[in-house]
mmCIF file of C-alpha atoms and ligand atoms in Angstrom:
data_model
loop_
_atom_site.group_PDB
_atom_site.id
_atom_site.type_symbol
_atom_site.label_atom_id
_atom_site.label_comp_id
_atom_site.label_asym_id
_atom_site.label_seq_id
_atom_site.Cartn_x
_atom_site.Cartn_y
_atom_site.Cartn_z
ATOM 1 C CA UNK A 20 245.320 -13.518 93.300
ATOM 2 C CA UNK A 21 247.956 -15.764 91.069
ATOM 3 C CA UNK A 22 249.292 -17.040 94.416
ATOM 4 C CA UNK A 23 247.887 -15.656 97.368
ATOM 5 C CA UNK A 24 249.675 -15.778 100.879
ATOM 6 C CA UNK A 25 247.977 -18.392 103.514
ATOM 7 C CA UNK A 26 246.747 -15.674 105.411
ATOM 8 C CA UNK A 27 246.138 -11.958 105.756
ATOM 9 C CA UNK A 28 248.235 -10.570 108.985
ATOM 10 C CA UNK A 29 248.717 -7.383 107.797
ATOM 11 C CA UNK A 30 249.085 -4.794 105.182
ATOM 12 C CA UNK A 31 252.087 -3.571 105.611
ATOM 13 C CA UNK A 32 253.868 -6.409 103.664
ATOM 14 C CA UNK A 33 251.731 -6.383 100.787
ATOM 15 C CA UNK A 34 252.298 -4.979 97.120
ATOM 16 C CA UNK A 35 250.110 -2.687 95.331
ATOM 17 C CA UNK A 36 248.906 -5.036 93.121
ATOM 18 C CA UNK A 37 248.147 -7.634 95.862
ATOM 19 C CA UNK A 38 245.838 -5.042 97.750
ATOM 20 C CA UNK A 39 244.610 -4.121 94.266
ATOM 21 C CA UNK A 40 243.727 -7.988 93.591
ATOM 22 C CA UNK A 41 241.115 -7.399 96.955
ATOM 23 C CA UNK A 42 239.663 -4.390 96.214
ATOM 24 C CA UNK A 43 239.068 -5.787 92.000
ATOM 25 C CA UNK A 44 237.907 -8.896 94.101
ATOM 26 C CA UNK A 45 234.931 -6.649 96.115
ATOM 27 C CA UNK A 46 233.604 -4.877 93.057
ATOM 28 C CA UNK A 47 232.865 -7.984 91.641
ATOM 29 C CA UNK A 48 230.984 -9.077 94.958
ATOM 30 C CA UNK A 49 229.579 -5.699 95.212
ATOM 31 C CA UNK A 50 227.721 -6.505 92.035
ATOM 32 C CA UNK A 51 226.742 -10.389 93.496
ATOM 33 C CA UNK A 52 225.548 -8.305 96.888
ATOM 34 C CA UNK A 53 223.111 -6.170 94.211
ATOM 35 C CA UNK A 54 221.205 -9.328 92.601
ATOM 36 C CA UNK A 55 217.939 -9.923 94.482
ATOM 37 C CA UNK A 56 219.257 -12.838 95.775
ATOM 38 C CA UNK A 57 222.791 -11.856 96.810
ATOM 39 C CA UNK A 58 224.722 -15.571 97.342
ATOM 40 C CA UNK A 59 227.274 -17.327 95.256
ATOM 41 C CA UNK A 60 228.024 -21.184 95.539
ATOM 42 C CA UNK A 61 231.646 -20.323 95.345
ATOM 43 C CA UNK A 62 232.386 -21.771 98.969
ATOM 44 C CA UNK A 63 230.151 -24.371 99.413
ATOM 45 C CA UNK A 64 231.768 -27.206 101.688
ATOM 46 C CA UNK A 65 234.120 -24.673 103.767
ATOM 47 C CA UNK A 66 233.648 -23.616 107.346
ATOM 48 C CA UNK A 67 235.117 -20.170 109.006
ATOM 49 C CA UNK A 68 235.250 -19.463 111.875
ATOM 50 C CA UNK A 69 235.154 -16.405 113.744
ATOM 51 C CA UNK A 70 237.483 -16.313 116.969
ATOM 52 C CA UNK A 71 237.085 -12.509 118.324
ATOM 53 C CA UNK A 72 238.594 -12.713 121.790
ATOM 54 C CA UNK A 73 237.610 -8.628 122.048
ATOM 55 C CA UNK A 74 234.511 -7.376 121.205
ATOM 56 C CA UNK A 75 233.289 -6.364 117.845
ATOM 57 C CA UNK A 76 230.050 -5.490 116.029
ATOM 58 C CA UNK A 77 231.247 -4.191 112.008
ATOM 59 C CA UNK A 78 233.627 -6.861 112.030
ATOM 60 C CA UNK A 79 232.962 -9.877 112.968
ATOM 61 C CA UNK A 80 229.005 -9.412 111.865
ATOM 62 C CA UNK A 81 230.058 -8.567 108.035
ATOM 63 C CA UNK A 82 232.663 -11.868 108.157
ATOM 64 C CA UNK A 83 229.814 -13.471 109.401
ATOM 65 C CA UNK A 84 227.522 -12.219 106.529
ATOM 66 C CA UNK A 85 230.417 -12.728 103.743
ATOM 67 C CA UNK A 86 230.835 -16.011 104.701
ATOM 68 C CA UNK A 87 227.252 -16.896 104.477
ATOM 69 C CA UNK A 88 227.081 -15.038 100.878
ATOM 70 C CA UNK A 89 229.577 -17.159 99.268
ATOM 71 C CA UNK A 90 227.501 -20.729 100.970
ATOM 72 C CA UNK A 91 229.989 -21.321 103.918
ATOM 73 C CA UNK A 92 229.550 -22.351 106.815
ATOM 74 C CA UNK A 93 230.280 -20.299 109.873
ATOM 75 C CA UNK A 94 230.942 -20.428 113.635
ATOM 76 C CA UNK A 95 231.199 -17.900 115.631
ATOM 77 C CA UNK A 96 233.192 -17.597 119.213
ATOM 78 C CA UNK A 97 232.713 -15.780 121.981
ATOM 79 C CA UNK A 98 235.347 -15.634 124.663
ATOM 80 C CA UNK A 99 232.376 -15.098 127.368
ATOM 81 C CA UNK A 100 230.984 -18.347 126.813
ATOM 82 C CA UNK A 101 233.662 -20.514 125.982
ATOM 83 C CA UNK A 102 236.351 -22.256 128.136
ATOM 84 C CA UNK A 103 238.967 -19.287 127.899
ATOM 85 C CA UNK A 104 237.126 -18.438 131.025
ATOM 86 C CA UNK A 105 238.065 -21.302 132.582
ATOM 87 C CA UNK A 106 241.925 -20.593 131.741
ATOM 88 C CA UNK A 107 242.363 -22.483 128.203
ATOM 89 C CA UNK A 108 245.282 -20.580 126.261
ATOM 90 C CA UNK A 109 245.090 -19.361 122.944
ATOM 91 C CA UNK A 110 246.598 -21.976 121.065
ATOM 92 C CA UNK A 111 244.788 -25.020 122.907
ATOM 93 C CA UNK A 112 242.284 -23.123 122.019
ATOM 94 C CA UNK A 113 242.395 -22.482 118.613
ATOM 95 C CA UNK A 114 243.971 -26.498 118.029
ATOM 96 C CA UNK A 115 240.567 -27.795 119.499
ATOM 97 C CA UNK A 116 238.860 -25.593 116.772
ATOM 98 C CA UNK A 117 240.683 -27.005 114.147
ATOM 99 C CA UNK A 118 240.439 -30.279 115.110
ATOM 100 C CA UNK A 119 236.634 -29.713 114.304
ATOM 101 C CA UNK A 120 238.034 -29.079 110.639
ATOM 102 C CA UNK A 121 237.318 -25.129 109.859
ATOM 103 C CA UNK A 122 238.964 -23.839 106.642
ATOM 104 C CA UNK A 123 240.007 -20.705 107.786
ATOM 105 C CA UNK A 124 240.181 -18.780 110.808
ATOM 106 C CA UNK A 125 239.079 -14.776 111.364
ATOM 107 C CA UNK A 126 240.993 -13.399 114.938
ATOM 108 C CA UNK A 127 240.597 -10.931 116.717
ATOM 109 C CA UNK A 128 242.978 -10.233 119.938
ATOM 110 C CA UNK A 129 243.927 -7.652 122.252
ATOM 111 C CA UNK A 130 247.446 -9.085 122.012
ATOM 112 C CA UNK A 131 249.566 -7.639 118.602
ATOM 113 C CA UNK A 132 250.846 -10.591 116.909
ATOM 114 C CA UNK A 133 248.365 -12.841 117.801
ATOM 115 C CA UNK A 134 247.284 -13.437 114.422
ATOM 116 C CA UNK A 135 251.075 -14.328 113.130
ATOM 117 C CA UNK A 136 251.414 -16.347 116.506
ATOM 118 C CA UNK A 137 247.949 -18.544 115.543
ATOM 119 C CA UNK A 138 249.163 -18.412 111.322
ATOM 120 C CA UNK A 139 252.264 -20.016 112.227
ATOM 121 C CA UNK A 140 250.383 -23.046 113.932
ATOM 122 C CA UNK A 141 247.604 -23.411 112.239
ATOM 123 C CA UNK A 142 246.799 -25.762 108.560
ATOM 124 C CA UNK A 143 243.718 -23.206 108.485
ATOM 125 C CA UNK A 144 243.963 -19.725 106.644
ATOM 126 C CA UNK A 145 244.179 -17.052 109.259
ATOM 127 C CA UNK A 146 242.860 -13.576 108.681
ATOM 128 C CA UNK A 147 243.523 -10.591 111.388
ATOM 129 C CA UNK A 148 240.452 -8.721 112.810
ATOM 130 C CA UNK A 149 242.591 -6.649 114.401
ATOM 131 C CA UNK A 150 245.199 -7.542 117.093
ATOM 132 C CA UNK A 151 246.038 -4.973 119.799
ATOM 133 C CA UNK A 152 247.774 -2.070 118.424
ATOM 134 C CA UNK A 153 249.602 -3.589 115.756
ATOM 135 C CA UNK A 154 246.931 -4.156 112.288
ATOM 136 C CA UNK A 155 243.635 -4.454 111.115
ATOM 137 C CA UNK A 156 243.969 -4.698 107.625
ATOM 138 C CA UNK A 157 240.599 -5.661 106.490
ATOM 139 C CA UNK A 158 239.398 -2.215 108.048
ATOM 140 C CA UNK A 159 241.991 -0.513 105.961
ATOM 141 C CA UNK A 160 240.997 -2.825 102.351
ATOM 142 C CA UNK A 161 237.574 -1.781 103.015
ATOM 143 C CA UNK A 162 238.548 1.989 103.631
ATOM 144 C CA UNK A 163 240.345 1.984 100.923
ATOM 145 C CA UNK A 164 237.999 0.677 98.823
ATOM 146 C CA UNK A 165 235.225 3.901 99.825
ATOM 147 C CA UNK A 166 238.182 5.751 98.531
ATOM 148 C CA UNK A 167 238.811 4.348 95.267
ATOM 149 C CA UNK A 168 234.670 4.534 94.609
ATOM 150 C CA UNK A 169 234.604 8.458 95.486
ATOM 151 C CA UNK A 170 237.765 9.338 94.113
ATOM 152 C CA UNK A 171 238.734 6.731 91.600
ATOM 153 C CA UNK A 172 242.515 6.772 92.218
ATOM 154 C CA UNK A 173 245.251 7.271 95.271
ATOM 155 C CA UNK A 174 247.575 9.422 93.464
ATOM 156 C CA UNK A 175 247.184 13.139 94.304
ATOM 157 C CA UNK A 176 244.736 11.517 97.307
ATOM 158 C CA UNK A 177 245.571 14.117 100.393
ATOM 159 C CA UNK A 178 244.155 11.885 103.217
ATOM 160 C CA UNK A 179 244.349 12.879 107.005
ATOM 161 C CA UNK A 180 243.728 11.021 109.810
ATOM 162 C CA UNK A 181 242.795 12.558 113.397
ATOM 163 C CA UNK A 182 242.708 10.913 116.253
ATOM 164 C CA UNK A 183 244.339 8.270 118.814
ATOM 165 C CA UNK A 184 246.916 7.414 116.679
ATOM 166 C CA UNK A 185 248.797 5.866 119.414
ATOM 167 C CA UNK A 186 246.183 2.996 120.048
ATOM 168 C CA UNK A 187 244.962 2.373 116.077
ATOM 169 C CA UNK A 188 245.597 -0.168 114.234
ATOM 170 C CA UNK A 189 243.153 1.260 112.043
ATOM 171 C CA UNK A 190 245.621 4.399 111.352
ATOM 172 C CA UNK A 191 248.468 1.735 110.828
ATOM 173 C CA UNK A 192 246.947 -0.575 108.579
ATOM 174 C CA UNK A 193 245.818 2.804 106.474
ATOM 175 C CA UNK A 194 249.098 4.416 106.636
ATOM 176 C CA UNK A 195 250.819 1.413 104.881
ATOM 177 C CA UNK A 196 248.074 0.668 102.268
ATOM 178 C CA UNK A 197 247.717 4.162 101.637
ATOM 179 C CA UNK A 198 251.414 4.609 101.084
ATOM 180 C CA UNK A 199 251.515 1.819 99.089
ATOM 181 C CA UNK A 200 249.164 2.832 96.411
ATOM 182 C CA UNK A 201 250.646 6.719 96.038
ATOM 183 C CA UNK A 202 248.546 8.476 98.230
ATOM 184 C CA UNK A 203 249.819 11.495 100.571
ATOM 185 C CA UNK A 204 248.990 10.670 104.398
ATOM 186 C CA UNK A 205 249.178 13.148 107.098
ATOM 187 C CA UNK A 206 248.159 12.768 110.645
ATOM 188 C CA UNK A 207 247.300 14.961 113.388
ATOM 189 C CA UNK A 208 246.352 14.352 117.146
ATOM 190 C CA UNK A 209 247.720 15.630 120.457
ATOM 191 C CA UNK A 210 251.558 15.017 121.142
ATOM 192 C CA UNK A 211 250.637 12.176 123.258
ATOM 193 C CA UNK A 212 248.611 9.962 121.127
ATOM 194 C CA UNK A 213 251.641 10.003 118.509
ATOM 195 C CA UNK A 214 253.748 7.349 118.464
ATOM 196 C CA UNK A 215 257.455 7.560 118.399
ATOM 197 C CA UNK A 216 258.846 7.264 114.890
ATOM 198 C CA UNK A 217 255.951 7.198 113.115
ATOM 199 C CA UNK A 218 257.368 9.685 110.151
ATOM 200 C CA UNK A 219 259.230 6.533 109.013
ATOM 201 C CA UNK A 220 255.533 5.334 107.923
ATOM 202 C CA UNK A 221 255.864 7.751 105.584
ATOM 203 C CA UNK A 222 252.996 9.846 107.075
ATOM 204 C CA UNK A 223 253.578 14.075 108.268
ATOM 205 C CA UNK A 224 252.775 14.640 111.657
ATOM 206 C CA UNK A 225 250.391 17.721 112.808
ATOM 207 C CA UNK A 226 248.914 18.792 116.293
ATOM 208 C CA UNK A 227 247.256 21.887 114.975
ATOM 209 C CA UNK A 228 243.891 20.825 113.225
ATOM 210 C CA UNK A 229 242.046 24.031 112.560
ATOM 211 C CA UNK A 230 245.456 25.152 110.282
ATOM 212 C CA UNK A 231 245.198 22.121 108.028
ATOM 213 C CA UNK A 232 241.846 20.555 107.632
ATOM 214 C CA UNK A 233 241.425 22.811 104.491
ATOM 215 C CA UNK A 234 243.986 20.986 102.300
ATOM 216 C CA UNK A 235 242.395 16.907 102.760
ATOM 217 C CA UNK A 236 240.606 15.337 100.250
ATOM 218 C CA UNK A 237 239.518 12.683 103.251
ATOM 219 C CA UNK A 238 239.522 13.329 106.882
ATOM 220 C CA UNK A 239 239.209 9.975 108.888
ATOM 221 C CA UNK A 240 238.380 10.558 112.489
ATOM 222 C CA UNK A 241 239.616 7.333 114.695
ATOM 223 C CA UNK A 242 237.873 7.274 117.991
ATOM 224 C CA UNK A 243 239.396 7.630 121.042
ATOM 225 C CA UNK A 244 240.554 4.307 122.813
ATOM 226 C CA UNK A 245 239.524 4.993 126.215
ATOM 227 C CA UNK A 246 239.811 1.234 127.376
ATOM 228 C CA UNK A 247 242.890 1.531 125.732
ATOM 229 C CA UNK A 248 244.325 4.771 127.506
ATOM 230 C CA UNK A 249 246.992 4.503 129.954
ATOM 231 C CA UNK A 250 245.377 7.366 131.547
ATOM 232 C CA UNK A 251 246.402 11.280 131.491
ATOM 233 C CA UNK A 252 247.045 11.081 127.929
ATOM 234 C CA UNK A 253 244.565 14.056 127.555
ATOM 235 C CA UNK A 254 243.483 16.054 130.176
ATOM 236 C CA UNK A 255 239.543 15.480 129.238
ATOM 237 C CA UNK A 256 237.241 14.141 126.083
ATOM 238 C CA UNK A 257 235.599 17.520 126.763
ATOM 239 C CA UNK A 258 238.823 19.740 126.206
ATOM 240 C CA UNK A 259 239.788 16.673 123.429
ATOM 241 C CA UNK A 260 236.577 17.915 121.748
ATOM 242 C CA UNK A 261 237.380 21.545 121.933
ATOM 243 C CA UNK A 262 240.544 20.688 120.218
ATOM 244 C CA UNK A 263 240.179 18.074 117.786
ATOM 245 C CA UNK A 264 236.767 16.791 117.646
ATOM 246 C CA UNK A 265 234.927 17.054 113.793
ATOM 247 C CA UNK A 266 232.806 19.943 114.654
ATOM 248 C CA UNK A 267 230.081 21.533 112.287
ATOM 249 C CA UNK A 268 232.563 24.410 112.366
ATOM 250 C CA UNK A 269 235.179 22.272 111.606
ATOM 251 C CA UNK A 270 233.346 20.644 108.690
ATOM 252 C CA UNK A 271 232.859 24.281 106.910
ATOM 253 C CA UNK A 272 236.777 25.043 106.820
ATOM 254 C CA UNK A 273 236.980 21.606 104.542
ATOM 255 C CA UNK A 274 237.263 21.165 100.943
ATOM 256 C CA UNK A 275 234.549 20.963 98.512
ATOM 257 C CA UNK A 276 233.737 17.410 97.873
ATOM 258 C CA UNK A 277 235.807 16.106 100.282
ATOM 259 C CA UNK A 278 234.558 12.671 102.445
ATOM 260 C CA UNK A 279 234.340 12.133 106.254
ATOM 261 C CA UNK A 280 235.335 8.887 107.429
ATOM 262 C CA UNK A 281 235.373 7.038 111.014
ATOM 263 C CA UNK A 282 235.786 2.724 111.401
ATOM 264 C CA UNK A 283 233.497 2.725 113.882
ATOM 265 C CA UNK A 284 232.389 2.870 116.899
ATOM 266 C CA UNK A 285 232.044 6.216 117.374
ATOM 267 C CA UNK A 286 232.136 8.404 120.303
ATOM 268 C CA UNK A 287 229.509 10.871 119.226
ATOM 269 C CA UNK A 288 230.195 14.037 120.671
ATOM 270 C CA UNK A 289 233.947 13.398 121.357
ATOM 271 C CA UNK A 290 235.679 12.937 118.315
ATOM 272 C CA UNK A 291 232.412 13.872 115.905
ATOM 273 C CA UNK A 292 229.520 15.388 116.350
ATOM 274 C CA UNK A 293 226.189 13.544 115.720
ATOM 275 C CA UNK A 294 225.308 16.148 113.090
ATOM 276 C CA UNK A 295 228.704 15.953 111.389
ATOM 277 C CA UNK A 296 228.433 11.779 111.457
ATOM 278 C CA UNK A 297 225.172 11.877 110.081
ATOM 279 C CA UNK A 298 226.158 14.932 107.241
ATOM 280 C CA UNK A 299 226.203 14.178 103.829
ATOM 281 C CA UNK A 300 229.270 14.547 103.520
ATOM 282 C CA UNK A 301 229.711 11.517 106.326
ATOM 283 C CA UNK A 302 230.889 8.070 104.300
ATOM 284 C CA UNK A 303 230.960 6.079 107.331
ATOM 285 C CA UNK A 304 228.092 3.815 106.328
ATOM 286 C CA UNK A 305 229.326 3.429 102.777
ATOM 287 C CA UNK A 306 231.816 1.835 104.963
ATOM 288 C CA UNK A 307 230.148 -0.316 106.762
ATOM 289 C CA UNK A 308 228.473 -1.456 103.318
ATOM 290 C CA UNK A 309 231.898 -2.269 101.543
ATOM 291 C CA UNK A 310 232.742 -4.001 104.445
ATOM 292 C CA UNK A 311 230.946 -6.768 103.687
ATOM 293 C CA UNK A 312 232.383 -7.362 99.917
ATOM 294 C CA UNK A 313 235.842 -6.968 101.145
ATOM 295 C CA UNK A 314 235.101 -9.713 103.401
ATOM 296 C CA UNK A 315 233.721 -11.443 101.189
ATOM 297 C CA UNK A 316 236.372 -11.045 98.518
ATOM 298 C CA UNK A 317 239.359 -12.050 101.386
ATOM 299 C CA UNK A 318 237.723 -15.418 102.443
ATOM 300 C CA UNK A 319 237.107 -16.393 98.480
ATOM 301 C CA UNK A 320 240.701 -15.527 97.690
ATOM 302 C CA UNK A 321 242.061 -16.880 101.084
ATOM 303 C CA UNK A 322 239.924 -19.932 100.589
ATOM 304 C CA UNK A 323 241.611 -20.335 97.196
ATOM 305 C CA UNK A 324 238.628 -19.350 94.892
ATOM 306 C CA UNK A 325 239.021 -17.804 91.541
ATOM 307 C CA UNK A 326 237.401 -15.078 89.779
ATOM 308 C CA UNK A 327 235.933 -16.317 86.214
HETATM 309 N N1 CP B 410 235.825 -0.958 112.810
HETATM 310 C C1 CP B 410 235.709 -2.029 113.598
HETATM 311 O O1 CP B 410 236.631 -2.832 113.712
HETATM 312 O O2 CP B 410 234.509 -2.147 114.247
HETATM 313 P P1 CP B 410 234.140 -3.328 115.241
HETATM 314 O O3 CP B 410 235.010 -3.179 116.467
HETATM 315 O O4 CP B 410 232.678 -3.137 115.556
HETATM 316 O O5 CP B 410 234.407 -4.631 114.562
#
C-alpha cells in the first residue's frame, strides 16, 4: 500500500484499490504459506499482540499464526486471566500493553467502536477483530478473497447473505467491501433480524428465501447470535430452521457452480445442515485457509512492510 492508514477499523471507508492492495498482498503470502517451510523474515523485531476481550477461535488463532509466519513476535490476551477481572478499563489496559512496546495491536470487543476508541490512543497499529455489531473487516478481506479465487472478479457477482443480519458485523463489513468492488448484494432474514435502513448499504432486502436462492452466485449463511439476541426475535431455532436454515433441499434449488459460505462458528443444524456444511459445494474451510494470508498480508502492510 503507497501509504497505508495506521490501522484497519473498518471497511467501510476504504477504496477499491486499498482493499485490492490486501487481497494482491495474500496471494503473494498464499504462495510463501505453499513453500515447505512457510515463514518470511519480513517482521523480524516486531511484537503483536492479540487483545480479544470476547472469545474467538478463526480469528485470533490465524493472527496468531500470521504473525508467527512473517518472524514476529506475539502475545496473546485473555480477558479471563488478566486483571480486567479485577476491574482495569480498557484503555489502562491497553496503555500497560504498550508500555511493554508491541508494534501493533489486534482487538476484539463486544463494544462497537472500541477499536477507533483504542486507535485514537494508541502509537501502536490497531487492527479490528470485530467490535460488537459495528465491523469485522478482516472476516470480510478474507471472504472476499474466496470470492475473487472462485470467481475471479466482483462485477456481475450476485452474492446473498442469510441470516442475523441485525447482530453481524460480518454482513456489514461484506456489504461495504462488496459494494465497493461492483458486486450486487442482497440479503434476506426474518423482519426482525433486519436492521433499520440498511437499503442505504446499498444491499436489497428479502424475507422469502425459497423464491430467491436460485439467482446467487454465493449464499453466505451468518449464524445466529443467540448470546447476542434480545430475546423473541424468532419464535424458535427450530421454526428458524424450517424457514431459513441451508437445507439439502435448499441447496438443490441453487445455481450450478455456485459457493456456500459461513464465518464461522456454525450452528449446525440451525442455520446449515451438517451435510450441506460439509458438501462440496461448502467453501467454508477455504475460508478458514485464506484467513491466515489475509492476516498475514494486514500485519506486513500495517507494520509498514513492502512487497518486492
Ligand atoms: N469468524 C470469526 O470471527 O470466527 P471466530 O469468532 O472464531 O474468530
Amino acid at each position: 500500500m503507497n501509504n497505508p492508514k495506521k490501522d484497519l477499523l473498518g471497511i467501510e471507508n476504504l477504496s477499491d484499490s486499498e482493499i485490492y492492495q490486501y487481497l494482491d498482498a495474500a496471494d503473494k503470502f498464499t504462495e510463501v504459506l505453499e513453500r515447505p517451510i512457510p515463514i518470511v523474515p519480513s517482521l523480524r523485531g516486531k511484537t503483536i499482540l492479540t487483545l480479544f476481550f470476547e472469545p474467538s477461535t478463526r480469528t485470533q488463532l490465524s493472527f496468531s499464526i500470521a504473525a508467527k509466519r512473517l518472524s514476529a513476535d506475539v502475545v496473546n490476551f485473555s480477558q479471563a486471566t488478566s486483571s480486567v477481572s479485577k476491574g482495569e478499563t480498557l484503555l489502562d489496559t491497553a496503555k500497560n500493553i504498550e508500555a511493554m512496546k508491541v508494534d501493533g495491536v489486534i482487538v476484539r470487543h463486544s463494544a462497537p467502536g472500541a477499536a477507533k476508541y483504542l486507535a485514537e490512543r494508541l502509537d501502536a497499529f490497531v487492527i479490528n477483530a470485530g467490535d460488537g455489531s459495528h465491523e469485522h473487516p478482516t472476516q470480510a478481506l478474507l471472504d472476499l478473497m474466496t470470492m475473487k479465487q472462485y470467481f475471479g472478479a466482483f462485477k456481475n457477482l450476485n452474492v446473498l447473505i442469510v441470516g442475523d443480519i441485525a447482530h453481524s458485523r460480518v454482513a456489514r463489513s461484506n456489504i461495504f467491501g462488496l459494494k465497493t468492488l461492483g458486486a450486487q448484494v442482497a440479503i434476506c432474514a426474518p423482519p426482525t433480524l433486519i436492521p433499520l435502513e440498511i437499503e442505504k448499504c446499498g444491499a436489497d432486502v428479502y424475507s422469502n428465501l425459497d423464491s430467491i436462492i436460485g439467482k446467487f452466485d454465493v449464499i453466505m449463511v451468518l449464524r445466529i447470535q443467540l448470546e447476542r439476541q434480545e430475546g423473541g426475535l424468532f419464535p424458535s431455532t427450530r421454526e428458524y430452521r424450517t424457514l431459513y436454515g441451508l437445507t439439502r433441499e435448499r441447496v438443490g434449488k441453487m445455481k450450478t457452480d455456485s459457493i456456500i459460505m459461513h464465518p464461522g462458528p456454525t450452528n449446525r443444524g440451525v442455520e446449515i445442515d451438517p451435510d450441506v456444511a460439509d458438501s462440496n459445494k461448502s467453501v467454508i474451510l477455504q475460508q478458514v485457509k485464506n484467513g491466515v494470508a489475509i492476516r498475514m498480508a494486514i500485519l506486513f502492510i500495517h507494520a509498514g512492510g513492502k512487497i518486492e
